XYZ file of C-alpha atoms in Angstrom:
575
model
C -0.079 -0.066 0.034
C 2.130 2.776 -1.297
C -0.301 4.952 -3.489
C -2.161 7.831 -1.834
C -5.769 7.208 -2.042
C -8.754 9.792 -1.925
C -9.053 11.478 1.404
C -12.272 10.653 3.606
C -12.901 11.040 7.349
C -14.228 8.798 10.105
C -16.536 10.214 12.755
C -14.424 9.406 15.978
C -14.562 10.971 19.256
C -11.482 9.548 20.848
C -7.810 8.600 19.821
C -8.875 5.002 20.465
C -11.688 5.174 17.777
C -9.116 6.925 15.626
C -6.517 4.245 16.079
C -8.864 1.473 15.276
C -10.222 3.418 12.270
C -6.738 3.863 10.871
C -5.781 0.390 11.002
C -8.951 -0.918 9.307
C -8.337 1.738 6.623
C -4.846 0.903 6.131
C -5.783 -2.794 5.392
C -5.610 -4.381 8.774
C -8.214 -7.427 8.782
C -7.682 -8.282 12.650
C -6.602 -7.028 15.836
C -5.446 -9.956 18.068
C -6.038 -8.533 21.688
C -4.799 -9.889 24.984
C -6.821 -7.746 27.099
C -6.287 -5.922 30.417
C -7.120 -2.848 32.171
C -5.286 -0.686 29.467
C -7.765 -1.832 26.709
C -10.728 -0.064 28.324
C -10.625 2.693 25.714
C -10.530 0.139 22.994
C -13.557 -1.633 24.430
C -15.595 1.601 24.664
C -14.419 2.307 20.997
C -15.659 -1.062 19.750
C -18.795 -0.841 21.894
C -19.841 2.550 19.964
C -18.513 1.439 16.543
C -21.880 0.066 15.197
C -23.990 3.150 16.336
C -21.365 5.610 15.082
C -20.885 3.886 11.643
C -17.166 3.325 12.420
C -15.070 0.405 10.741
C -12.501 -1.265 12.842
C -10.462 -4.548 12.398
C -12.415 -7.567 13.650
C -11.364 -7.884 17.392
C -9.905 -11.557 18.227
C -9.751 -12.381 21.860
C -6.529 -14.385 22.558
C -6.105 -15.934 26.068
C -2.492 -16.162 25.907
C 0.043 -13.659 24.095
C 1.993 -16.353 22.207
C -1.432 -17.162 20.610
C -2.168 -13.498 19.622
C 1.310 -13.025 18.015
C 1.423 -16.477 16.439
C -2.023 -16.060 14.777
C -0.923 -12.604 13.441
C 2.284 -14.382 12.187
C 0.427 -17.279 10.447
C -2.087 -15.042 9.003
C 0.498 -12.497 7.459
C 2.541 -15.588 6.246
C 0.075 -16.771 4.105
C -1.596 -13.424 2.833
C 1.426 -11.235 2.753
C -0.740 -8.692 4.736
C 0.326 -7.348 8.063
C -2.082 -7.638 11.002
C -1.969 -5.923 14.366
C -1.709 -7.251 17.750
C -2.422 -5.390 21.438
C -1.259 -6.885 24.603
C -1.524 -5.905 28.146
C 1.328 -3.341 29.179
C 4.599 -4.906 30.287
C 3.446 -8.360 31.566
C 1.887 -9.071 28.247
C 4.586 -7.882 25.997
C 7.067 -10.056 28.128
C 5.163 -13.087 27.316
C 5.312 -12.351 23.766
C 8.994 -11.967 23.399
C 9.796 -15.427 22.093
C 6.886 -14.997 19.720
C 8.195 -11.743 18.271
C 11.772 -13.106 17.872
C 10.200 -15.723 15.639
C 8.440 -12.842 13.626
C 11.697 -11.070 13.596
C 13.816 -13.625 12.252
C 11.367 -14.961 9.762
C 11.035 -11.234 8.515
C 7.102 -11.136 9.242
C 5.738 -7.652 9.461
C 3.504 -7.148 12.546
C 2.146 -4.150 14.235
C 2.804 -5.183 17.822
C 1.336 -2.966 20.376
C 0.958 -3.015 24.078
C -0.844 -0.632 26.554
C 1.362 1.255 28.979
C 0.842 1.725 32.513
C -1.129 4.961 32.905
C 1.151 8.010 32.956
C -0.591 9.965 35.855
C -1.553 8.940 39.198
C -4.938 11.312 39.015
C -6.351 14.038 37.098
C -7.253 12.571 33.685
C -9.633 10.088 32.192
C -7.431 6.910 32.327
C -5.261 7.661 35.174
C -4.275 5.186 37.509
C -7.051 3.139 39.206
C -5.665 -0.040 40.135
C -2.666 -1.197 42.182
C -0.922 -3.031 39.337
C -0.541 0.538 37.692
C 2.428 1.239 39.889
C 3.983 -2.394 40.108
C 3.755 -2.960 36.250
C 5.453 0.186 34.990
C 9.131 -0.012 33.832
C 11.465 2.662 33.146
C 11.949 1.556 29.521
C 9.284 -0.828 28.443
C 10.267 -0.769 24.699
C 13.746 -2.025 25.827
C 12.566 -5.474 26.285
C 11.921 -5.996 22.401
C 14.003 -3.175 21.010
C 16.700 -5.573 19.663
C 14.036 -7.631 17.992
C 11.877 -4.987 16.383
C 12.685 -2.351 13.644
C 11.181 0.485 15.427
C 9.642 1.309 18.735
C 7.888 4.143 19.786
C 5.226 5.414 22.396
C 2.038 7.316 21.406
C 2.618 10.427 23.405
C -0.459 12.320 22.099
C -3.416 11.666 19.940
C -2.714 14.535 17.474
C -0.288 12.557 15.417
C -1.649 9.256 15.642
C -2.188 9.076 11.685
C 1.526 9.800 11.124
C 2.700 7.397 13.696
C 0.651 4.612 12.374
C 1.776 5.137 8.856
C 5.210 5.181 9.946
C 5.003 2.056 11.903
C 3.352 0.086 9.034
C 5.649 1.591 6.389
C 8.831 0.549 8.315
C 7.372 -2.903 9.195
C 6.561 -3.596 5.372
C 9.673 -2.171 3.964
C 12.419 -4.881 3.243
C 13.750 -6.682 5.149
C 10.352 -6.555 6.727
C 9.677 -7.407 10.448
C 7.781 -6.501 13.429
C 7.501 -3.058 14.998
C 6.501 -2.001 18.423
C 4.138 0.802 19.680
C 3.158 1.479 23.263
C -0.383 3.026 23.897
C -0.842 4.848 27.204
C -4.256 4.417 28.320
C -4.821 8.210 28.932
C -3.722 8.977 25.336
C -6.171 6.504 23.987
C -8.917 7.997 26.034
C -8.038 11.560 24.724
C -10.913 13.184 22.647
C -10.160 13.260 18.896
C -13.099 14.442 16.527
C -12.561 12.869 13.092
C -9.477 11.315 11.518
C -8.355 11.209 7.851
C -8.819 8.046 5.906
C -7.099 7.562 2.598
C -6.344 3.633 2.407
C -2.532 3.767 2.180
C 0.824 4.244 3.855
C 4.395 4.747 2.511
C 6.546 1.713 2.438
C 10.011 1.851 0.524
C 10.328 -0.005 -2.943
C 12.016 -3.388 -2.736
C 15.713 -3.202 -3.141
C 17.032 -3.879 -6.650
C 20.250 -5.567 -7.412
C 23.340 -3.682 -8.880
C 23.673 -4.644 -12.511
C 27.345 -5.565 -12.591
C 26.780 -8.145 -9.745
C 23.804 -9.722 -11.461
C 26.405 -10.077 -14.635
C 29.012 -11.592 -12.359
C 26.595 -14.183 -11.035
C 25.114 -14.973 -14.385
C 28.602 -15.653 -15.907
C 29.496 -17.866 -12.891
C 26.474 -19.763 -13.282
C 26.681 -20.589 -17.010
C 30.523 -21.346 -16.636
C 29.964 -23.842 -13.981
C 29.188 -27.516 -14.603
C 26.879 -27.951 -11.975
C 25.372 -24.389 -10.632
C 22.716 -24.651 -8.045
C 20.292 -22.260 -6.307
C 19.766 -22.785 -2.500
C 16.639 -21.631 -1.056
C 15.319 -21.105 2.476
C 12.602 -18.443 2.625
C 12.161 -17.379 -0.971
C 8.798 -19.046 -1.011
C 7.503 -16.211 1.405
C 6.893 -14.606 -1.985
C 5.217 -17.037 -4.010
C 5.991 -15.339 -7.305
C 9.614 -16.544 -6.789
C 8.431 -20.258 -7.452
C 7.741 -19.503 -10.962
C 10.788 -17.403 -11.663
C 13.025 -20.374 -10.307
C 11.054 -22.804 -12.587
C 11.685 -20.588 -15.641
C 15.419 -20.420 -14.807
C 15.756 -24.228 -14.155
C 13.829 -24.878 -17.306
C 15.584 -22.370 -19.797
C 19.184 -22.694 -18.407
C 19.280 -26.078 -16.643
C 20.154 -24.854 -13.190
C 19.248 -27.060 -10.197
C 17.266 -25.878 -7.175
C 18.041 -27.139 -3.493
C 15.963 -26.411 -0.347
C 18.048 -25.853 2.885
C 15.794 -26.266 5.731
C 13.159 -24.586 3.863
C 10.468 -22.715 5.862
C 8.252 -22.239 2.780
C 7.388 -24.252 -0.424
C 10.219 -22.767 -2.477
C 10.459 -25.006 -5.544
C 8.247 -27.799 -6.758
C 9.037 -31.298 -5.457
C 8.304 -32.979 -8.580
C 10.425 -30.701 -10.761
C 13.155 -32.885 -12.424
C 15.814 -30.462 -11.234
C 14.788 -30.331 -7.713
C 18.067 -31.515 -5.807
C 16.311 -32.329 -2.279
C 17.397 -31.121 1.248
C 20.680 -32.835 1.782
C 23.244 -30.077 1.535
C 26.197 -32.088 2.043
C 25.361 -34.240 -1.121
C 24.526 -30.872 -2.960
C 27.968 -29.056 -2.001
C 29.990 -32.053 -3.240
C 28.863 -31.743 -6.772
C 28.175 -28.086 -7.045
C 30.826 -25.686 -8.392
C 28.565 -22.608 -8.152
C 26.160 -21.668 -5.576
C 23.637 -18.838 -5.253
C 22.060 -18.742 -1.792
C 18.612 -17.047 -1.814
C 17.276 -15.555 1.578
C 19.285 -18.119 3.588
C 20.476 -16.933 6.910
C 22.460 -19.938 7.753
C 23.632 -21.307 4.196
C 25.638 -24.111 5.911
C 27.138 -25.083 9.334
C 30.662 -24.878 9.346
C 31.461 -27.321 11.768
C 29.566 -30.075 9.841
C 30.278 -29.448 6.288
C 31.064 -26.780 3.714
C 31.118 -25.924 0.093
C 34.306 -26.888 -1.819
C 36.993 -24.158 -1.652
C 36.690 -23.290 -5.321
C 33.077 -23.128 -5.613
C 31.731 -19.817 -6.454
C 29.312 -18.503 -3.767
C 26.942 -15.672 -4.083
C 24.391 -14.671 -1.035
C 21.219 -12.659 -2.105
C 18.566 -11.042 0.039
C 17.338 -7.595 1.297
C 19.946 -7.832 3.978
C 22.324 -10.511 2.609
C 24.708 -10.258 5.428
C 21.990 -10.454 8.143
C 23.601 -7.516 10.050
C 21.204 -8.223 13.083
C 22.868 -11.526 13.822
C 26.026 -10.671 16.049
C 28.170 -13.475 14.336
C 27.793 -14.584 10.928
C 30.883 -15.033 8.772
C 29.987 -17.380 5.824
C 32.300 -16.560 2.929
C 30.954 -15.157 -0.388
C 32.330 -13.946 -3.679
C 29.390 -11.567 -3.892
C 26.632 -10.503 -1.615
C 23.754 -8.728 -3.303
C 21.266 -6.579 -1.644
C 17.973 -7.348 -3.363
C 14.614 -9.123 -2.938
C 14.737 -12.557 -4.444
C 12.122 -11.661 -6.861
C 13.920 -8.623 -8.166
C 17.074 -10.570 -8.344
C 15.611 -13.465 -10.229
C 13.990 -10.982 -12.692
C 17.089 -9.343 -13.339
C 19.225 -12.535 -13.741
C 16.953 -14.257 -16.263
C 17.831 -11.700 -19.227
C 21.317 -11.704 -17.522
C 21.699 -15.462 -18.202
C 20.309 -15.166 -21.582
C 22.679 -12.294 -22.778
C 25.717 -14.311 -21.397
C 24.641 -17.251 -23.571
C 23.194 -19.482 -20.910
C 20.721 -21.112 -23.225
C 22.941 -23.015 -25.817
C 24.486 -25.174 -23.234
C 21.298 -25.705 -21.194
C 21.226 -29.439 -22.080
C 24.544 -30.029 -20.396
C 23.733 -28.468 -17.217
C 20.281 -29.856 -17.177
C 21.613 -33.433 -17.526
C 24.089 -32.952 -14.448
C 21.341 -31.628 -12.378
C 18.798 -34.184 -13.396
C 21.225 -36.875 -12.628
C 21.983 -35.549 -9.208
C 18.014 -35.132 -8.669
C 17.645 -38.884 -9.686
C 20.312 -40.114 -7.063
C 18.515 -37.811 -4.371
C 15.247 -39.500 -5.178
C 16.581 -42.946 -5.135
C 18.265 -42.278 -1.688
C 15.030 -41.077 -0.244
C 13.115 -44.000 -1.584
C 15.647 -46.430 0.022
C 15.253 -44.600 3.368
C 11.333 -45.000 3.248
C 11.912 -48.733 2.243
C 14.346 -49.564 5.041
C 11.934 -47.778 7.464
C 8.729 -49.744 6.091
C 10.715 -53.193 6.185
C 12.145 -52.469 9.709
C 8.462 -51.726 11.020
C 7.996 -51.449 14.812
C 6.959 -48.192 16.604
C 5.746 -45.218 14.465
C 8.691 -43.079 13.236
C 8.858 -39.450 11.900
C 9.420 -40.872 8.375
C 6.482 -43.142 8.652
C 4.434 -40.290 9.934
C 5.451 -38.195 7.103
C 4.728 -40.718 4.490
C 1.236 -41.150 5.919
C 0.657 -37.541 5.951
C 1.763 -37.348 2.221
C -0.619 -40.202 1.268
C -3.826 -38.586 2.882
C -3.268 -34.999 2.249
C -4.744 -33.091 -0.895
C -2.357 -31.231 -3.199
C -3.587 -27.915 -1.634
C -3.635 -28.818 1.915
C -1.512 -26.676 3.938
C 1.042 -28.158 6.490
C 2.573 -25.871 9.245
C 5.492 -27.899 10.685
C 7.090 -27.629 13.923
C 9.622 -30.400 13.715
C 8.250 -33.753 12.855
C 7.276 -33.680 9.438
C 10.148 -34.582 6.927
C 10.247 -32.686 3.714
C 12.096 -35.118 1.991
C 9.236 -37.703 2.339
C 6.476 -35.178 1.160
C 5.605 -33.553 -1.721
C 4.572 -29.825 -2.308
C 4.083 -28.336 -5.641
C 1.802 -25.367 -4.945
C 3.301 -22.152 -3.442
C 1.866 -21.500 0.228
C 1.339 -25.009 1.282
C 4.080 -25.614 3.449
C 5.510 -23.559 6.478
C 8.157 -24.375 8.927
C 9.362 -23.151 12.308
C 11.603 -19.930 11.913
C 15.190 -20.239 12.490
C 14.909 -18.617 15.917
C 13.340 -21.896 17.057
C 11.084 -20.144 19.759
C 8.943 -23.431 20.400
C 4.976 -23.123 20.602
C 4.955 -21.318 17.143
C 3.356 -24.016 15.266
C -0.330 -24.324 16.281
C -0.946 -20.597 16.862
C 0.642 -19.917 13.283
C -1.497 -22.816 11.958
C -4.766 -21.142 13.520
C -3.741 -17.875 11.949
C -3.258 -19.651 8.484
C -6.642 -21.421 8.917
C -8.040 -17.886 9.565
C -6.700 -16.743 6.311
C -7.702 -19.962 4.491
C -11.048 -21.113 5.823
C -11.887 -23.234 2.928
C -8.282 -25.276 3.003
C -7.279 -28.154 5.238
C -4.519 -26.887 7.395
C -2.510 -29.514 9.335
C -0.451 -28.505 12.175
C 2.341 -31.163 12.899
C 4.081 -30.720 16.095
C 6.334 -32.445 18.526
C 4.979 -33.117 22.084
C 7.175 -30.462 23.428
C 6.198 -27.952 21.000
C 2.517 -28.590 21.492
C 2.890 -28.020 25.203
C 4.777 -24.792 24.708
C 1.906 -23.735 22.520
C -0.313 -23.361 25.402
C -2.697 -25.891 23.981
C -5.594 -25.138 26.054
C -5.545 -21.460 24.985
C -5.407 -22.679 21.223
C -7.946 -25.163 21.554
C -10.311 -22.607 23.017
C -9.472 -20.148 20.162
C -10.209 -22.881 17.454
C -13.492 -23.517 19.182
C -14.415 -19.829 19.543
C -13.479 -18.909 16.065
C -14.732 -21.946 14.339
C -11.458 -22.940 12.965
C -11.386 -26.546 12.014
C -7.508 -27.135 12.423
C -6.257 -30.708 12.285
C -3.294 -31.014 14.759
C -1.009 -33.922 14.434
C 1.455 -34.596 17.427
C 4.380 -36.890 17.159
C 4.621 -37.868 20.761
C 7.970 -39.651 21.890
C 7.690 -38.428 25.275
C 10.951 -36.615 25.285
C 12.976 -33.716 24.026
C 14.314 -35.313 20.879
C 16.515 -32.258 19.706
C 17.937 -31.986 23.308
C 19.147 -35.529 23.346
C 20.658 -35.468 19.867
C 22.600 -32.118 20.803
C 24.107 -33.947 23.670
C 25.058 -37.100 21.428
C 26.543 -34.634 18.900
C 28.655 -32.877 21.213
C 29.638 -35.867 23.236
C 29.907 -38.755 20.971
C 30.128 -41.904 23.103
C 29.731 -39.828 26.104
C 28.036 -40.559 29.165
C 24.659 -38.732 28.017
C 24.920 -41.142 24.787
C 25.449 -44.256 27.039
C 22.612 -43.185 29.468
C 20.280 -42.791 26.269
C 21.198 -46.018 24.837
C 20.731 -47.890 28.422
C 17.569 -46.139 29.841
C 15.822 -44.779 26.438
C 16.452 -41.106 27.531
C 19.280 -38.662 28.607
C 18.984 -36.481 31.563
C 16.854 -33.296 31.203
C 15.025 -34.786 28.044
C 12.416 -37.226 29.235
C 8.906 -35.605 29.515
C 7.020 -38.557 31.057
C 4.536 -38.757 32.135
C 2.593 -36.950 29.525
C -1.123 -36.057 29.715
C -3.507 -37.646 27.192
C -3.252 -34.906 24.660
C -6.466 -36.165 22.851
C -8.517 -35.048 25.619
C -7.426 -31.694 25.137
C -9.263 -31.082 21.962
C -12.298 -32.977 23.304
C -12.679 -30.458 26.133
C -13.089 -27.776 23.463
C -15.677 -29.895 21.390
C -13.063 -31.328 18.965
C -12.365 -34.855 17.618
C -9.376 -36.590 19.554
C -7.787 -39.846 19.041
C -4.791 -41.585 20.297
C -2.562 -43.944 17.769
C -0.146 -46.441 18.875
C 0.476 -48.605 15.859
C 1.590 -48.261 12.220
C -1.567 -49.889 10.678
C -3.899 -47.437 12.870
C -2.506 -44.190 11.491
C -3.913 -43.884 8.033
C -7.470 -44.811 9.227
C -7.223 -42.261 11.952
C -5.900 -39.517 9.899
C -8.835 -40.208 7.562
C -11.310 -40.036 10.663
C -9.630 -36.741 11.570
C -9.999 -35.284 8.118
C -13.587 -36.224 7.922
C -13.950 -34.236 11.066
C -12.355 -30.959 9.962
C -13.785 -31.348 6.436
C -17.320 -32.485 6.757
C -18.074 -31.866 10.593
C -16.082 -28.390 10.470
C -14.656 -28.851 13.955
C -11.099 -29.167 15.000
C -9.409 -32.541 15.520
C -6.083 -33.803 17.030
C -4.052 -37.086 16.680
C -1.630 -38.164 19.492
C 0.710 -40.038 17.632
C 2.876 -42.310 19.964
C 6.410 -42.969 18.284
C 10.038 -43.008 18.748
């Protein structure tokens, strides 16, 4: 929203009403609210809205802060449109720090707001009226989030609320996108404000475009290479990049790999899809272009060959808000992936990239076939071994039952190599920050944005607990969101155990894991019957313990969400 629209006005009488009118006018669909004493002016505004003919974002009551921010994250992740959150002063904002870090690292624009403890002890409408108004105040409320947001400010007077909202949204939507933080004192929201201007727009800066000489250098390196590869992590956040990568692969024979992808970046069935095993890709590649990859590889595990050409591309290709990040590169290009790929296509053609397309295509297609054969062998080995349900088996079963347009929101268990995604916007993965409890709230936001689609949240048992599941199931019931939640329940922190094993090979933790089945500080036993959580909120729940039970259980759960239009949960016991 960057063009100036026709000016109209809203018949407001308070800053709260003006604030909400401006949000709606600027394209905000929902205000996710964790209510408190500071939301009194907002409640009064919503109560008068119909009578006054005012249009506000639809209010979504969230009974936990992680739920509020996670739903906004999920809705924006699918639609590309930023949403607004309002939480309760310092304590609410503090509860949301993990969710804001996820949004920041995923470059998700969110207008994050929190009330502020009333400024005054008496003398004005909205002044302090409760004991907590002294204890909840901090010297620097914004400080707890300042490192994670692009901008923070306090609305000090209602006179310039329009300018402040437009600046907040413009900064949030300027690449690299991310959350912004605005604190809202109760007295300011309660101030009188007769009327506000509506124009349906705010100013965000245009996307960064690549330097022509850098694009030319990358194009030449790619066509001179025997095995050039694009590596994607977050490009699928912009669905337009999927078609551009397909055009480049088809016209110039360049393969595409997905490195811990958090979106669907490239069609699984494309013959030049090189998979997800970066060690295998790096062994063969002699030119690598990393698109929107914050961690292109892990130096302690494996690295590209020393003579491999490397380019890093993104709106902030050096990820300047990461304190330490030193991956080598021959060129770093500041550009959105879309603008870079659009510039690269004619540069590849001009540099003579099409005549030898068949040679590069053959090399990449051979690598792709080897990758698919290895994936098939792993699946066959798992099937032959049998026994308890594994993540691989769960992933294959999900692939078998999901429709082509179903949306998977994954917080750990689903294995991308065992699943196929060919439509943009059908897969989302936990951000690299790894703040647990993201998956289920984000999936609820996705379901809200795509009410006619099947949305499946695939979670580990720990991730489910961190999501404050009672709050999530209550929201799904209240908002009539028929989400399917599939929990892979191995009754342990699997990632914690593997970290200890990886750091101390054959160490005491590894020996204890082999002897007892779990290492210290990793067993979650005893866990509750998760399937009963969803039943308490009117949903369908089922526990699955055997392999032959899984497909029938998934079909029953899908029937509940598709036809009964109610939420469902499968508690899948595995190893």
